[in-house]
Amino acid sequence: MIFCVPVREKTEVEALNRENFRMGMRDGIPIALGYFAVSFAFGMTAVADGMRGMDAVIISATNVTSAGQFAGLGIILGDGSYLEILLSQLVINLRYMLMSFSLAQRMEPDAPLYKRLLMSFGVTDEIFGISITRPGYVRPDFHLGAMAVAIPGWVLGTATGAVMGKLLPAMILSALSVAIYGMFLAIIIPPMEKDHSLLGLVLAAMSLSAALAYGPELLEGALGLVSGLLPRLSSGTSVIIVTVFAAALFAWIRPLPQEEADADAAEEGREKVPADSTGNGGEKGRKK
């Protein structure tokens, strides 16, 4: 009887892990559908701009970051430097490091290292949202279950977009390219409805981006200078400048307390939190 206790405890832990993984897969299905739509636009755009479809799929499989991939695609197709790609990805994806810190503080104490390392690859806005809003400790198996559904959805969407980009007529591809702008509008508009100060930030970032892109040419025309006399910034450098400017400006005019930041980042996943039927419970989990 004495020897049966550890075996029974191990069996219960394994059953709990399987249940958490299953629940993660269930909650990851809506995320996968959203990822498919966005990555479809990425794959289609990459192929339309001259990139090989397999290269686009590899980028999606190794990055899983919509804004970072679109920015990187522009830099690659614009013959940008490795330094520009490095800096742009660092600035754009820095928020994932902050999300990882939040997850680490709530992590199940006995979570094995290999699961923590696997989780780090799938820290995205949406997966972070459904993981951090669950009561008690962050369960690695729940996070991994969501990754197991969401990331294939992202890669499959890219592959489908790349294939369709080769098959569809140019006129239809041109019409579908508006999906990229729709994606960014879908990202920007919902937060602006709750915080109107974001509108000023978006307009400031757009103005700076336009000034960097068209300013030298307009200034040359206004001053009667020879075209090409003033230096132009590459698209990668412009992305870095605009991203740093927008982040610094908003952090200065509207600093956000850590608790509110975590709540805002996780809000989209709040409605997806299932009933706590696996022992991942409220007060007991927080008091351990």
mmCIF file of N, CA and C in Angstrom, residues 71-81 85 236:
data_model
loop_
_atom_site.group_PDB
_atom_site.id
_atom_site.type_symbol
_atom_site.label_atom_id
_atom_site.label_comp_id
_atom_site.label_asym_id
_atom_site.label_seq_id
_atom_site.Cartn_x
_atom_site.Cartn_y
_atom_site.Cartn_z
ATOM 1 N N ALA A 71 6.800 43.601 -41.029
ATOM 2 C CA ALA A 71 7.902 44.566 -41.044
ATOM 3 C C ALA A 71 9.159 43.938 -41.631
ATOM 4 N N GLY A 72 9.459 42.708 -41.216
ATOM 5 C CA GLY A 72 10.630 42.019 -41.747
ATOM 6 C C GLY A 72 10.521 41.768 -43.236
ATOM 7 N N LEU A 73 9.310 41.456 -43.706
ATOM 8 C CA LEU A 73 9.102 41.230 -45.135
ATOM 9 C C LEU A 73 9.429 42.486 -45.934
ATOM 10 N N GLY A 74 8.982 43.630 -45.427
ATOM 11 C CA GLY A 74 9.276 44.880 -46.120
ATOM 12 C C GLY A 74 10.761 45.179 -46.175
ATOM 13 N N ILE A 75 11.463 44.876 -45.078
ATOM 14 C CA ILE A 75 12.906 45.122 -45.042
ATOM 15 C C ILE A 75 13.640 44.177 -45.986
ATOM 16 N N ILE A 76 13.241 42.906 -45.988
ATOM 17 C CA ILE A 76 13.890 41.920 -46.862
ATOM 18 C C ILE A 76 13.690 42.278 -48.331
ATOM 19 N N LEU A 77 12.453 42.584 -48.704
ATOM 20 C CA LEU A 77 12.167 42.911 -50.104
ATOM 21 C C LEU A 77 12.763 44.249 -50.511
ATOM 22 N N GLY A 78 13.040 45.114 -49.525
ATOM 23 C CA GLY A 78 13.675 46.396 -49.811
ATOM 24 C C GLY A 78 15.183 46.349 -49.718
ATOM 25 N N ASP A 79 15.747 45.120 -49.682
ATOM 26 C CA ASP A 79 17.207 44.937 -49.596
ATOM 27 C C ASP A 79 17.795 45.623 -48.367
ATOM 28 N N GLY A 80 17.069 45.542 -47.253
ATOM 29 C CA GLY A 80 17.580 46.115 -46.013
ATOM 30 C C GLY A 80 18.709 45.283 -45.437
ATOM 31 N N SER A 81 19.391 45.857 -44.467
ATOM 32 C CA SER A 81 20.540 45.181 -43.864
ATOM 33 C C SER A 81 20.091 44.242 -42.751
ATOM 34 N N ILE A 85 16.945 44.504 -39.779
ATOM 35 C CA ILE A 85 16.034 43.419 -39.397
ATOM 36 C C ILE A 85 16.148 43.129 -37.908
ATOM 37 N N GLY A 236 13.363 49.821 -43.445
ATOM 38 C CA GLY A 236 13.672 49.228 -42.148
ATOM 39 C C GLY A 236 13.999 50.266 -41.097
#
